[in-house]
PDB file of C-alpha atoms in Angstrom:
ATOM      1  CA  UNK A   1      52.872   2.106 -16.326  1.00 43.00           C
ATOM      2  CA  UNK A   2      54.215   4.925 -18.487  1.00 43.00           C
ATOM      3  CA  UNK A   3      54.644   8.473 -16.988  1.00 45.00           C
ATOM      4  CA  UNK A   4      52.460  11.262 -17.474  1.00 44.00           C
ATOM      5  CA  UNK A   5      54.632  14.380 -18.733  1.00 46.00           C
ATOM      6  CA  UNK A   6      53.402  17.920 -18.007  1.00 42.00           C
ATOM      7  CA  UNK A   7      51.973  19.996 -20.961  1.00 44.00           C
ATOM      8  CA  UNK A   8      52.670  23.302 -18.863  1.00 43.00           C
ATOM      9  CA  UNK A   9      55.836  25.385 -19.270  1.00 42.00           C
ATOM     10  CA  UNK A  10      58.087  25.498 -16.088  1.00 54.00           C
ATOM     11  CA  UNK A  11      56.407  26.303 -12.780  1.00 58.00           C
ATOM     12  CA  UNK A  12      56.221  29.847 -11.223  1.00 57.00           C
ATOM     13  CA  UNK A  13      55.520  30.956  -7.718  1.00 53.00           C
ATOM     14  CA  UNK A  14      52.723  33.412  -7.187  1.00 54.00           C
ATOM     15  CA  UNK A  15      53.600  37.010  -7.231  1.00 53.00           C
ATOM     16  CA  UNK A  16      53.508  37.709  -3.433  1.00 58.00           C
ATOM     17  CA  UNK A  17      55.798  35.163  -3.563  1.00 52.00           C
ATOM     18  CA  UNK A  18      60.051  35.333  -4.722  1.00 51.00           C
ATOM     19  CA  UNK A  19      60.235  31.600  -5.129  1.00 53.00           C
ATOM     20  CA  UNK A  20      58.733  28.326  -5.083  1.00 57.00           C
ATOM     21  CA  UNK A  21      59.939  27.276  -1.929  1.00 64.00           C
ATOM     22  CA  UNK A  22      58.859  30.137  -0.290  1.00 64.00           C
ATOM     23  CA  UNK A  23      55.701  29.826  -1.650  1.00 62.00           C
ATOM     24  CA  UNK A  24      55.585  25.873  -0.213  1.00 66.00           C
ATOM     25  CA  UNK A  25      57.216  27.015   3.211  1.00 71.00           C
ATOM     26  CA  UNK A  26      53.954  29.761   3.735  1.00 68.00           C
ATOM     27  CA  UNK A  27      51.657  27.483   2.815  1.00 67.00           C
ATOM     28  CA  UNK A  28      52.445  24.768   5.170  1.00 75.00           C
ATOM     29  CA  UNK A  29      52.882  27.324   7.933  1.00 80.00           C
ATOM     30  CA  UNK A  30      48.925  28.634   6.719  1.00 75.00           C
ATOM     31  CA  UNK A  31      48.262  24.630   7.111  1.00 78.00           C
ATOM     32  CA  UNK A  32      49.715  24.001  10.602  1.00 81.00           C
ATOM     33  CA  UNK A  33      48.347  27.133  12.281  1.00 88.00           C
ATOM     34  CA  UNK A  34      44.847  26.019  10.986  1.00 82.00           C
ATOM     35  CA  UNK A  35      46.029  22.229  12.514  1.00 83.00           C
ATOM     36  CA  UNK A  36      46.569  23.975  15.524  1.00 89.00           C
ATOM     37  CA  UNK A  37      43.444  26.124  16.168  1.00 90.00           C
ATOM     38  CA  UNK A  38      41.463  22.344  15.993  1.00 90.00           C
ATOM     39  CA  UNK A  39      44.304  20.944  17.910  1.00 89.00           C
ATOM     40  CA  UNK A  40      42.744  23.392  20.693  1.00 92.00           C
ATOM     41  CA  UNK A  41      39.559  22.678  19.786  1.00 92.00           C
ATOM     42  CA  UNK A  42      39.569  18.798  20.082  1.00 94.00           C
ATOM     43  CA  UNK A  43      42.400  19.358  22.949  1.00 93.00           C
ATOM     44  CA  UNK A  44      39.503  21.057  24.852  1.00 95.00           C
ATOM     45  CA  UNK A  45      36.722  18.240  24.642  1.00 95.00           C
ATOM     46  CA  UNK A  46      39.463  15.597  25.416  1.00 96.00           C
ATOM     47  CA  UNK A  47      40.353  17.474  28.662  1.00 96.00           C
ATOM     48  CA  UNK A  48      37.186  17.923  29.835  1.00 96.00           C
ATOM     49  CA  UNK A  49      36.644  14.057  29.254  1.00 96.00           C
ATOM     50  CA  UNK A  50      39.435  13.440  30.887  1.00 95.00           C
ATOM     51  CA  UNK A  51      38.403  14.961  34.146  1.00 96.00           C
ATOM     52  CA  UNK A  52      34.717  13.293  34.501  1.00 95.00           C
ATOM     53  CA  UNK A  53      36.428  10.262  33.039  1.00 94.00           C
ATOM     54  CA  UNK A  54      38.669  10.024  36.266  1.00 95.00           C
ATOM     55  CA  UNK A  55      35.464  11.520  38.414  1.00 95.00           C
ATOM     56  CA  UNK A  56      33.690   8.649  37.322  1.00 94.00           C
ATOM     57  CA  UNK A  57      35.568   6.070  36.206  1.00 94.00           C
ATOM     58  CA  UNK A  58      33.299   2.633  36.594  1.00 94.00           C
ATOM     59  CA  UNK A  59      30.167   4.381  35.448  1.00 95.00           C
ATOM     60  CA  UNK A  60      32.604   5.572  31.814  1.00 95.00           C
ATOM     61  CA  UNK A  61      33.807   2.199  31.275  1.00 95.00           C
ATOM     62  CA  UNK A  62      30.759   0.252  31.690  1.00 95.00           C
ATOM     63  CA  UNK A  63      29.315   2.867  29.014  1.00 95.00           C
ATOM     64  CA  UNK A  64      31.796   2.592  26.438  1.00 95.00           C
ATOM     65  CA  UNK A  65      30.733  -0.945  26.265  1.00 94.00           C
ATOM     66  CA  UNK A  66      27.877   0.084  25.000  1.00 95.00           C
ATOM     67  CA  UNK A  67      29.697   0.957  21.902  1.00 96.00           C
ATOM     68  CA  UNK A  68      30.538  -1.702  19.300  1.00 96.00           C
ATOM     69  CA  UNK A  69      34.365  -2.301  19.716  1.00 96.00           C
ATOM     70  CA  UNK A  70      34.693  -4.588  16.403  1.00 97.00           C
ATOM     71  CA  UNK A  71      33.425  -1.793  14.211  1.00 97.00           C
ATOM     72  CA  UNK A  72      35.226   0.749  15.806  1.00 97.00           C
ATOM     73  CA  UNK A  73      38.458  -1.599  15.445  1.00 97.00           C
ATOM     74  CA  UNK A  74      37.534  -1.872  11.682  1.00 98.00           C
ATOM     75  CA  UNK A  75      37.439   2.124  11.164  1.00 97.00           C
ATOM     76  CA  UNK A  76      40.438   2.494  12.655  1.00 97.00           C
ATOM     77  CA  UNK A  77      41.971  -0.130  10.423  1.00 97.00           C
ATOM     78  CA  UNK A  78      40.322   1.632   7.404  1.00 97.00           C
ATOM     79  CA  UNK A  79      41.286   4.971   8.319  1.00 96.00           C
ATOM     80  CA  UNK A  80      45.138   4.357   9.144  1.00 96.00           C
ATOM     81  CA  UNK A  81      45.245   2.991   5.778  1.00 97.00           C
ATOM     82  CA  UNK A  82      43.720   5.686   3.551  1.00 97.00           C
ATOM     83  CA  UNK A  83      46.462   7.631   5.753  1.00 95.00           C
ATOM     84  CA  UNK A  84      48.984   5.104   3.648  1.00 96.00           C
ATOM     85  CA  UNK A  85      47.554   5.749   0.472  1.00 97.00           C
ATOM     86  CA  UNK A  86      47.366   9.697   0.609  1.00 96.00           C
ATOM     87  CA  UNK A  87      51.049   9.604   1.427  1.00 96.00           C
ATOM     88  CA  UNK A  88      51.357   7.391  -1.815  1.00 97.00           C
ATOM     89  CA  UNK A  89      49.317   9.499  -4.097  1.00 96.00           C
ATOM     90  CA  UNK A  90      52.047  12.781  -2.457  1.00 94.00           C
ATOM     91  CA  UNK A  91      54.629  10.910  -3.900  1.00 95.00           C
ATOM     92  CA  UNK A  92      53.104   9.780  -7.389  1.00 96.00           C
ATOM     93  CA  UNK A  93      52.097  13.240  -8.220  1.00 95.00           C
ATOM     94  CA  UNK A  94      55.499  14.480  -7.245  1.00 92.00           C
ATOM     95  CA  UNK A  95      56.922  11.720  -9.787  1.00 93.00           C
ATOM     96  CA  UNK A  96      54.536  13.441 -12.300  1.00 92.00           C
ATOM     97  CA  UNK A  97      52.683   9.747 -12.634  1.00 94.00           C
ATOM     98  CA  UNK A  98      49.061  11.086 -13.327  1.00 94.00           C
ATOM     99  CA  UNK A  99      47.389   7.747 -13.166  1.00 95.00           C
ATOM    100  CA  UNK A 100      48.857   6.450 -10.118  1.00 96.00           C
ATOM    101  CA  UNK A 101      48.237   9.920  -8.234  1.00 96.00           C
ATOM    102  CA  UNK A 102      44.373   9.802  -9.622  1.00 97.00           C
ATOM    103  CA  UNK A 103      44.090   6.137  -8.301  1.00 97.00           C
ATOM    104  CA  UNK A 104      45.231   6.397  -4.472  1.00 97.00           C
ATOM    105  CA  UNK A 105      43.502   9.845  -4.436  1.00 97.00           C
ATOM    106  CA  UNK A 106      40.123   7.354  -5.193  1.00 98.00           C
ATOM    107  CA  UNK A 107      41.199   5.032  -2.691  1.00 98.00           C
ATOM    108  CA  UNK A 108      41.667   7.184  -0.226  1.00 98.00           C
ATOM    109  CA  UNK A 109      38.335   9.040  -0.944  1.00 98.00           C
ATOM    110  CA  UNK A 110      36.417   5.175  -1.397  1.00 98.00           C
ATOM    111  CA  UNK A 111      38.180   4.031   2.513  1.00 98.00           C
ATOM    112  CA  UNK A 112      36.944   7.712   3.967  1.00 97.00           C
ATOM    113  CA  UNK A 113      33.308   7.000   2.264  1.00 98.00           C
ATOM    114  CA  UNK A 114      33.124   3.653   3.404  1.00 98.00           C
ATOM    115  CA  UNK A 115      34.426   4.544   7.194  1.00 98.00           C
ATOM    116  CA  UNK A 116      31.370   7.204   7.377  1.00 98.00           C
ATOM    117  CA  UNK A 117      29.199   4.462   6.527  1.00 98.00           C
ATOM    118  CA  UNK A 118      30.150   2.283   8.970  1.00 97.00           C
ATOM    119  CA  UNK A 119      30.207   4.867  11.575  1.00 97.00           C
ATOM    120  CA  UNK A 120      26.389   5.784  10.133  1.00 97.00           C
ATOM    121  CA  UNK A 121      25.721   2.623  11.355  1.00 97.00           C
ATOM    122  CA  UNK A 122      26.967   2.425  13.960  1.00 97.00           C
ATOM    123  CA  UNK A 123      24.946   6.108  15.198  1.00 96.00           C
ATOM    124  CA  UNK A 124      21.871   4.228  13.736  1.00 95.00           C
ATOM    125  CA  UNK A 125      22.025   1.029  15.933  1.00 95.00           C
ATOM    126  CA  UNK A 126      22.863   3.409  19.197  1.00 94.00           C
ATOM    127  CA  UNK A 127      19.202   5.346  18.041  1.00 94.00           C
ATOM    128  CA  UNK A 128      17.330   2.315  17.976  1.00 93.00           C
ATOM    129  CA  UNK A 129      19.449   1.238  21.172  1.00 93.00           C
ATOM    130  CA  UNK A 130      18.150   4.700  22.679  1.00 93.00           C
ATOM    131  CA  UNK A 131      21.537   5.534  23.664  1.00 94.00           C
ATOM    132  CA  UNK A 132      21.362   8.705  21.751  1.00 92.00           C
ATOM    133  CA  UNK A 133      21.320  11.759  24.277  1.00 90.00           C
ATOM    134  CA  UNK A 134      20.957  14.619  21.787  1.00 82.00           C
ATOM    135  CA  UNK A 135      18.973  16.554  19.850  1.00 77.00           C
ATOM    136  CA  UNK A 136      15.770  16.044  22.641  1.00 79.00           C
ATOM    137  CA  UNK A 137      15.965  12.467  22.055  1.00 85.00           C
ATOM    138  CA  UNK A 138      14.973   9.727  24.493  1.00 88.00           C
ATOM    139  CA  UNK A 139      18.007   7.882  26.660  1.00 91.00           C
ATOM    140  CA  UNK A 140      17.465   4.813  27.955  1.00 92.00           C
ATOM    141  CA  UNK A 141      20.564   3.932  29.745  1.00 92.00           C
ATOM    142  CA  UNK A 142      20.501  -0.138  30.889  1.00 91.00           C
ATOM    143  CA  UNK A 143      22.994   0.327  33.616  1.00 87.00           C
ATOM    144  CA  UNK A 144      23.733   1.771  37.122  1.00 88.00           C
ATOM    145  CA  UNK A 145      24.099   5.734  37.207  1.00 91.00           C
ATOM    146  CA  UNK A 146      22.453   7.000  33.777  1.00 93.00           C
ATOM    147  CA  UNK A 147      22.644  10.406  34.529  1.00 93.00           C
ATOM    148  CA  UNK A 148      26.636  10.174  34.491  1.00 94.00           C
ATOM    149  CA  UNK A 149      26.840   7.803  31.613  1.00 94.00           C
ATOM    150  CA  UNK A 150      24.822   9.812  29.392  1.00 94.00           C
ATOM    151  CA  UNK A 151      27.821  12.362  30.048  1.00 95.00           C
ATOM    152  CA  UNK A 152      29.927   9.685  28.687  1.00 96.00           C
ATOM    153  CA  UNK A 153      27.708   9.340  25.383  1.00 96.00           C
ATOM    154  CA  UNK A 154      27.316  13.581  25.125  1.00 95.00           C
ATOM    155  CA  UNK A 155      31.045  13.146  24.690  1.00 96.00           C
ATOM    156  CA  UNK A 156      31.221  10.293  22.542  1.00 97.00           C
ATOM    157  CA  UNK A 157      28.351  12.053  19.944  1.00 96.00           C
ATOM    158  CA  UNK A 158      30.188  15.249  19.963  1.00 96.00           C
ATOM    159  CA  UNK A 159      33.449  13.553  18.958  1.00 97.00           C
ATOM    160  CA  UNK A 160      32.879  11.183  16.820  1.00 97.00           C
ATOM    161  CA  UNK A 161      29.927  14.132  15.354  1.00 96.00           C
ATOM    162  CA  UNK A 162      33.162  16.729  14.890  1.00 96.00           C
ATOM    163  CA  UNK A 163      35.555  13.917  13.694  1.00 97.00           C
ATOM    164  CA  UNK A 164      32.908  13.208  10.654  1.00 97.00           C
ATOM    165  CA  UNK A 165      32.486  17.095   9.832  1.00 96.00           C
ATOM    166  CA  UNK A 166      36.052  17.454   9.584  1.00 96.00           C
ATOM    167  CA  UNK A 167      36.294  14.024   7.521  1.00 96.00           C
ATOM    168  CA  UNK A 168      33.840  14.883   5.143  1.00 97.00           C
ATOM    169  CA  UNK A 169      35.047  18.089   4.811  1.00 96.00           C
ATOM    170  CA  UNK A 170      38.611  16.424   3.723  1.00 96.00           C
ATOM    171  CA  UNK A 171      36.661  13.973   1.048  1.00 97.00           C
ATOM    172  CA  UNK A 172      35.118  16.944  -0.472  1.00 97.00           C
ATOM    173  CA  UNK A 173      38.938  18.728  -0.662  1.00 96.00           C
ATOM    174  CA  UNK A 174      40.047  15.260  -1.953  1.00 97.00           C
ATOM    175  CA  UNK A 175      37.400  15.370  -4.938  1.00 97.00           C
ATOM    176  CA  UNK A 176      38.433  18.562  -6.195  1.00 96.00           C
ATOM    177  CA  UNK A 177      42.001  17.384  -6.188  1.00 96.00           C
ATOM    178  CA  UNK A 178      40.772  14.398  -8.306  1.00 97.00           C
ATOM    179  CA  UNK A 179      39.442  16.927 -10.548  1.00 96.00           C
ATOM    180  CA  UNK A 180      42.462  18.510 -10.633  1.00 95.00           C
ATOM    181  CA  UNK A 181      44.675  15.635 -11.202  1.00 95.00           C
ATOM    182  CA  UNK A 182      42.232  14.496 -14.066  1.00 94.00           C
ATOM    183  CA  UNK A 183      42.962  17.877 -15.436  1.00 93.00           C
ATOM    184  CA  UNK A 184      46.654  17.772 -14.771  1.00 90.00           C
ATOM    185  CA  UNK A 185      47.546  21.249 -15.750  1.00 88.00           C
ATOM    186  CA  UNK A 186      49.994  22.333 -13.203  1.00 85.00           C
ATOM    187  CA  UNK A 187      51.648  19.340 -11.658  1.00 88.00           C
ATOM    188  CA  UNK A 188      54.044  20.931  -9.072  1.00 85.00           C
ATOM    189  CA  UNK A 189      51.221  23.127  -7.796  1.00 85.00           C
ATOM    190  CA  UNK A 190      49.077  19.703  -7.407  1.00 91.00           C
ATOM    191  CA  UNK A 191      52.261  18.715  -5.786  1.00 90.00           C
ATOM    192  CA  UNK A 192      51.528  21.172  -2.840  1.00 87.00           C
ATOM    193  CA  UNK A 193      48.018  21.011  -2.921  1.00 90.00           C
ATOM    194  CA  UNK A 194      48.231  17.535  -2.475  1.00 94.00           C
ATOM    195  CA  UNK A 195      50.996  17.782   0.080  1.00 91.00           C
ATOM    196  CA  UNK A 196      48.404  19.966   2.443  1.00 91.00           C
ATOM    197  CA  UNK A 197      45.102  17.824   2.461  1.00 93.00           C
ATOM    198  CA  UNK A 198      47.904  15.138   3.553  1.00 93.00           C
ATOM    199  CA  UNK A 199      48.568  17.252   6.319  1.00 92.00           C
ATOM    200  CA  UNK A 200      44.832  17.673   7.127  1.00 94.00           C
ATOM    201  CA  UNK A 201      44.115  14.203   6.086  1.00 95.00           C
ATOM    202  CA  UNK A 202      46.565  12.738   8.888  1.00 94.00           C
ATOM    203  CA  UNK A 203      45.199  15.081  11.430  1.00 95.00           C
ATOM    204  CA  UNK A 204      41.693  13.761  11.040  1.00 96.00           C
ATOM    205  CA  UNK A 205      43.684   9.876  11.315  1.00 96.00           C
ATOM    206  CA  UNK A 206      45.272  10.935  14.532  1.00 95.00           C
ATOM    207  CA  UNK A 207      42.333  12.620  16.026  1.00 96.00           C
ATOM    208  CA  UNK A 208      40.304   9.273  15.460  1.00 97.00           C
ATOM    209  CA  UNK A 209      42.791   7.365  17.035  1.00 96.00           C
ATOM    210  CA  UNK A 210      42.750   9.173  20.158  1.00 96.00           C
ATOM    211  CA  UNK A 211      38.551   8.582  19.857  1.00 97.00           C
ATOM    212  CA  UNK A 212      39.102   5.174  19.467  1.00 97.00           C
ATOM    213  CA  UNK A 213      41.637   5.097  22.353  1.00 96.00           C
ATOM    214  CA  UNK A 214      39.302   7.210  24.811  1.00 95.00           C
ATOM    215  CA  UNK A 215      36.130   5.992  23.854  1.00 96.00           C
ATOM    216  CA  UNK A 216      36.210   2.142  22.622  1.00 96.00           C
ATOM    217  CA  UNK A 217      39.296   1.390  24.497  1.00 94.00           C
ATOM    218  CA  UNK A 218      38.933   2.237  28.338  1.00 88.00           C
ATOM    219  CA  UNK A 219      36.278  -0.241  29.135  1.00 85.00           C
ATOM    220  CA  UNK A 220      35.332  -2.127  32.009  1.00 64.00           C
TER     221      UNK A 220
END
């Protein structure tokens, strides 16, 4: 596969900025202080799980067997390795190879489409199981204590319901960079850009992770 050479003339920081790596180094400090405000935000909702998950412990893990464990397995599968290919398309664009950048930028975009689907489904089978506490929406719990599990599903919903927002928020900043890449106008500056939705792609990889963990995992 042949490389790609740039048709620009030699990159130049921005204006406010008196070099390139300055410009990289306040960009990436932009990108973790945003990290961290959601940190706080999903820190928050794990805490508070936390605490009715140890004031009711039996009553949590019988309800997160209600959720389907092999699908959630799968997604987390899926999503740890669209976390591999973003880090592969970082280093193909900084190797100015257009086509290879372009291609794991679409494979990471296809594994993120796919893993909403499958968690579509998965929301759609809880509806029709009635396990669906929100929006005014009839809960039928099977089990002992419904009351407290349908605590245990408010949290799941509003989880997984953030962790999809913030995905699909990514895949729409990873289709612009496709259309950037196709462009391939400033490669060092796709560089960066690139380098950032990592940064918020991984986030969203480690915050589903710690869903899987709290919410599939800890069963009875």
């Amino acid at each position: 596969m042949t490389t790609t050479p740039s048709t620009t003339s030699k990159a130049v920081p921005d204006e406010q900025f008196d070099d390139l790596t300055q410009q990289r180094q306040a960009v990436l400090m932009g990108m973790w202080i945003f990290l961290a405000t959601e940190l706080m935000l999903f820190g928050g909702i794990f805490t508070a799980f936390t605490v009715y998950r140890f004031a009711y412990p039996d009553v949590f893990a019988e309800a997160a067997t209600h959720l389907d464990l092999k699908l959630g397995t799968l997604n987390t599968v899926l999503l740890v390795t669209s976390s591999l290919f973003m880090a592969l398309a970082e280093r193909a664009v900084n190797a100015e190879r257009r086509r290879l950048t372009l291609t794991f930028l679409l494979v990471t975009i296809s594994i993120g489409v796919i893993f909403l689907g499958i968690k579509g489904y998965e929301w759609h089978h809880e509806y029709t199981e009635k396990l669906m506490p929100i929006l005014g929406l009839e809960f039928i719990y099977p089990g002992a204590n419904p009351d407290r599990a349908e605590m245990f599903f408010n949290f799941y919903y509003v989880l997984t319901g953030l962790h999809a927002v913030h995905m699909s928020m990514g895949l729409v900043m990873l289709t612009v960079l496709v259309v950037f890449t196709m462009r391939w106008r400033d490669p060092p500056r796709l560089g960066r850009q690139i380098q950032i939705n990592g940064l918020y792609w991984a986030f969203v990889d480690v915050v589903w992770v710690f869903i899987f963990t709290t919410q599939y995992l800890l069963r009875a």
